[in-house]
Short mmCIF file of C-alpha atoms in Angstrom, two decimals:
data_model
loop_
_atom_site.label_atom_id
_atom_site.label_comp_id
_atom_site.label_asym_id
_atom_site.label_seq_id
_atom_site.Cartn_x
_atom_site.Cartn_y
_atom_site.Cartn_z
CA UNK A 9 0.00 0.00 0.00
CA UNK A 10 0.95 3.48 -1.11
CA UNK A 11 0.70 6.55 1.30
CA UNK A 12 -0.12 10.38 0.32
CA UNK A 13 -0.34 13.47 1.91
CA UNK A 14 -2.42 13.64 5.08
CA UNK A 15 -5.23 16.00 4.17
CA UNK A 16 -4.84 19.25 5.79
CA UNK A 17 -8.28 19.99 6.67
CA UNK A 18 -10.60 17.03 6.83
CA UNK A 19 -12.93 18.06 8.77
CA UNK A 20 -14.94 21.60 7.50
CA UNK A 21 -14.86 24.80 8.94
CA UNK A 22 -18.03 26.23 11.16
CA UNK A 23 -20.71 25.56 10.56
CA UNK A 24 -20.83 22.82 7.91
CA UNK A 25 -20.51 19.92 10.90
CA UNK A 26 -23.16 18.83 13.61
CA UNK A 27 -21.55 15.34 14.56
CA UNK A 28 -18.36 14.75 14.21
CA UNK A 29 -17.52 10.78 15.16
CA UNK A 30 -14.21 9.92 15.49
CA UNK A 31 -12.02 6.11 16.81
CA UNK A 32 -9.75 8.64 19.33
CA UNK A 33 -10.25 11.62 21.38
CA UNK A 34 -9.04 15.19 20.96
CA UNK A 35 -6.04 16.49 23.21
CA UNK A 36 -7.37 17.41 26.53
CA UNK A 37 -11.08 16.13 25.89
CA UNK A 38 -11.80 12.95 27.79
CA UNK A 39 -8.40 11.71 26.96
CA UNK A 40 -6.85 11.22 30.22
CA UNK A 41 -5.17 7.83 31.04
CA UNK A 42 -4.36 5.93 33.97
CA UNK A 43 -1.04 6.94 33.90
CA UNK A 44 -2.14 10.99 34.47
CA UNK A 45 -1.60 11.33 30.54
CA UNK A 46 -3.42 13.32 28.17
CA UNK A 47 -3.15 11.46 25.04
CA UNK A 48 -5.53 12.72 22.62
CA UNK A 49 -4.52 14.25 18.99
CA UNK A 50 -3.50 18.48 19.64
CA UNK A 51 -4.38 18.15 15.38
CA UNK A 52 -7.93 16.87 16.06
CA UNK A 53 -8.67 19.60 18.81
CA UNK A 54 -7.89 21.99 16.34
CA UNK A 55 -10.01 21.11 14.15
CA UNK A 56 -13.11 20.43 16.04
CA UNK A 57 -12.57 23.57 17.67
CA UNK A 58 -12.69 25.57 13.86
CA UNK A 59 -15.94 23.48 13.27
CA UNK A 60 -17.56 23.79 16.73
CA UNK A 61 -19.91 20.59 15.94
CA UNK A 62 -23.16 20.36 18.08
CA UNK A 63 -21.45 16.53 18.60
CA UNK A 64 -18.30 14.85 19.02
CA UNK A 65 -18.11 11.39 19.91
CA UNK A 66 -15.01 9.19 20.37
CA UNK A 67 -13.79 6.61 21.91
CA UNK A 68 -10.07 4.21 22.54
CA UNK A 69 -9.32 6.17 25.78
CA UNK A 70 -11.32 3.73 28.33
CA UNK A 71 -10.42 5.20 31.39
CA UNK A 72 -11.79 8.61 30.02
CA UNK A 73 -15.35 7.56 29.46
CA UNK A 74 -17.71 10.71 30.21
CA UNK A 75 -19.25 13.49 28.70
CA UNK A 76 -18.84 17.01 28.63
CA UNK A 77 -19.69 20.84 27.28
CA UNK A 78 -17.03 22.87 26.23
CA UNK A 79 -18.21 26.54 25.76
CA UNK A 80 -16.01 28.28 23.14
CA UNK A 81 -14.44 31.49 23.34
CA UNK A 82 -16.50 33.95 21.01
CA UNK A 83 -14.39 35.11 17.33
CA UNK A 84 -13.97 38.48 19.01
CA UNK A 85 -12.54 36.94 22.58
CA UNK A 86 -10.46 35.00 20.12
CA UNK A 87 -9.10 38.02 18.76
CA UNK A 88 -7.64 39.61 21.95
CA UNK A 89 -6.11 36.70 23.39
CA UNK A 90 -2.42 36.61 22.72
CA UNK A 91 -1.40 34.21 19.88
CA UNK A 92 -1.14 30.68 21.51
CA UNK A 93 2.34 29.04 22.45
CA UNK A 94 3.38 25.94 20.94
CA UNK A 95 1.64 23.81 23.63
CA UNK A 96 -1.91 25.84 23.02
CA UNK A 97 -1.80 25.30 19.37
CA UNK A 98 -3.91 22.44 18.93
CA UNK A 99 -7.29 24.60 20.30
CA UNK A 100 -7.30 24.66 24.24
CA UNK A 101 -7.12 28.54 23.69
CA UNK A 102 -10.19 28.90 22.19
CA UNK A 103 -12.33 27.13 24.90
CA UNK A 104 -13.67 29.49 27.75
CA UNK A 105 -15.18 26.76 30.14
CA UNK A 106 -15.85 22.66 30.64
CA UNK A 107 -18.69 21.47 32.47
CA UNK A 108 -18.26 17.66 33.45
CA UNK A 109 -21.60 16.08 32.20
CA UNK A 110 -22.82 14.02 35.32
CA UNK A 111 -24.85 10.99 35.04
CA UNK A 112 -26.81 9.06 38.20
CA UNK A 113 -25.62 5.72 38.24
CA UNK A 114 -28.77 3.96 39.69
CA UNK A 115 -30.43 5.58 36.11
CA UNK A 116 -27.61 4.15 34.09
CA UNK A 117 -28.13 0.96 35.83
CA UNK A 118 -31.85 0.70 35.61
CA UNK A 119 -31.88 2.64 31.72
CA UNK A 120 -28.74 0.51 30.54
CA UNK A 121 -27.05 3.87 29.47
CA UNK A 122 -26.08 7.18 30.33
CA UNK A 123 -28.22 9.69 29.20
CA UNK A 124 -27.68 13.60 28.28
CA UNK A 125 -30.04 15.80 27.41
CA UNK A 126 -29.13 18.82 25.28
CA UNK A 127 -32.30 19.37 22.93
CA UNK A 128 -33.88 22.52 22.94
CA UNK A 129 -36.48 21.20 25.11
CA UNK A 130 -34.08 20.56 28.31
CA UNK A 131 -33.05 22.41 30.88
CA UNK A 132 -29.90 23.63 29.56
CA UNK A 133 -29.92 23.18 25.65
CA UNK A 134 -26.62 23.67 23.70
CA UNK A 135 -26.37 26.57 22.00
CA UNK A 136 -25.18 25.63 18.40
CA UNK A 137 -21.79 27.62 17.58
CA UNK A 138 -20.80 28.33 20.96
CA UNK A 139 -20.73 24.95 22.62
CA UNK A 140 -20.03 21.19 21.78
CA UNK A 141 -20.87 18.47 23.44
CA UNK A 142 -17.65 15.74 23.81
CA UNK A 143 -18.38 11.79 24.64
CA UNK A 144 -15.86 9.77 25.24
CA UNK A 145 -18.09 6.19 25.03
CA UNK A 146 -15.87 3.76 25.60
CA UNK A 147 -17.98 1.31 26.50
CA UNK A 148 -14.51 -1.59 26.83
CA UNK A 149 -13.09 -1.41 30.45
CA UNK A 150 -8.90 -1.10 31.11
CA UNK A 151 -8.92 -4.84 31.48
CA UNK A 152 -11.21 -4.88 28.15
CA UNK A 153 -13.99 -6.14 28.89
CA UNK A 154 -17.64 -4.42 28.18
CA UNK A 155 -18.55 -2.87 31.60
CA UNK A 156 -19.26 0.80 30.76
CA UNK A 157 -22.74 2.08 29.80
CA UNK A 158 -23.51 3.01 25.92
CA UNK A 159 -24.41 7.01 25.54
CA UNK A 160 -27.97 8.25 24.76
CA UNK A 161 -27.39 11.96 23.82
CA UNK A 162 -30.60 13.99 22.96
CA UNK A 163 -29.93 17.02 20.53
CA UNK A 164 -32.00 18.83 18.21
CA UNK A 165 -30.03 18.46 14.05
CA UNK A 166 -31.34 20.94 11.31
CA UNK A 167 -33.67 19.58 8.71
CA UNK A 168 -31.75 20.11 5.55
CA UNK A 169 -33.14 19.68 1.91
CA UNK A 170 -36.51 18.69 3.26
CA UNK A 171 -39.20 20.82 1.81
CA UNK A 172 -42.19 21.07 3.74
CA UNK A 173 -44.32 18.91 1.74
CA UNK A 174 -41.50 15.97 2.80
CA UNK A 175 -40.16 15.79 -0.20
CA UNK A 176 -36.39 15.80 -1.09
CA UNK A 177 -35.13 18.79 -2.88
CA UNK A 178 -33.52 17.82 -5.67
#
C-alpha cells in the first residue's frame, strides 16, 4: 500500500458539521489515562474547535469515558487573546469553560445507558456555535472487557433539503 499526503483539513470549517464521530479523542477532551496522561490528537482539537460541531463522539481512551460541554471562546474573545504558544496550538485557547456532564448511576443501571439531554427542550440546551458536546463512550473497560454504559445523547439536528411537503429537494 501506497501513502499520500495527510489531508490538511478534513474536517470543514463552522458551521458545515453537527456530529463529528471519530475512533480517538481530541487532546485534553476525555483523553486522560491511567497513567495521568493526556493522550488525545492536539491536530484533532484543532479542528473540532474551527468546526464547533453540536457533537463529538469518540472513543479508545477507556479510562476517560464521560461526557462534557465545552463553551467556546466567542471570534472576538479569540481576537484579543495573545497568539497561543506551541503547547496551546492544537485549540485549548479557544475554549472558555468545561462542564463535566454528570450521570446518576442507579439511572444508568436501571436505563442501561447514560443519558444527556441537550435538545432545545431541556433544561440547559446547547447553544449551536458556541458549545459542543464531547463523549468519550468507551464502552470496553482497562482490562477490556464491556462494563461501561452506551451514551444516549438527545440534541435537536437541522432539517436540511426537506421541503415542507417531505419531499427531497432535488
Amino acid at each position: 500500500a501506497t501513502s499520500g499526503p495527510a489531508a490538511t483539513s478534513p474536517i470543514p470549517s463552522f458551521p458545515a458539521v453537527d456530529i463529528v464521530m471519530t475512533h480517538g479523542p481530541p487532546h485534553g477532551r476525555l483523553d486522560e489515562t491511567s497513567r495521568d496522561l493526556c493522550v488525545g490528537c492536539p491536530h484533532l482539537l484543532r479542528a473540532v474547535s474551527r468546526a464547533r460541531p453540536r457533537l463529538h463522539c469518540f472513543g479508545h481512551i477507556h479510562e476517560a469515558w464521560g461526557a462534557e460541554r465545552v463553551r467556546w471562546e466567542e471570534p472576538e474573545e479569540e481576537e484579543e487573546k495573545e497568539l497561543p504558544s506551541a503547547a496551546q496550538a492544537g485549540g485549548e485557547w479557544k475554549i472558555k469553560s468545561v462542564t463535566l456532564c454528570d450521570v446518576d448511576e442507579q439511572d444508568v443501571l436501571r436505563e442501561r445507558a447514560a443519558y444527556v439531554d441537550v435538545g432545545k427542550e431541556s433544561a440547559c440546551p446547547l447553544e449551536w456555535g458556541r458549545e459542543t458536546l464531547f463523549v468519550n463512550a468507551s464502552i470496553m473497560s482497562r482490562r477490556y472487557r464491556p462494563e461501561q454504559a452506551p451514551w444516549r445523547v438527545d440534541l435537536e439536528l437541522p432539517f436540511v433539503g426537506v421541503e415542507p411537503e417531505g419531499e427531497v429537494e432535488e
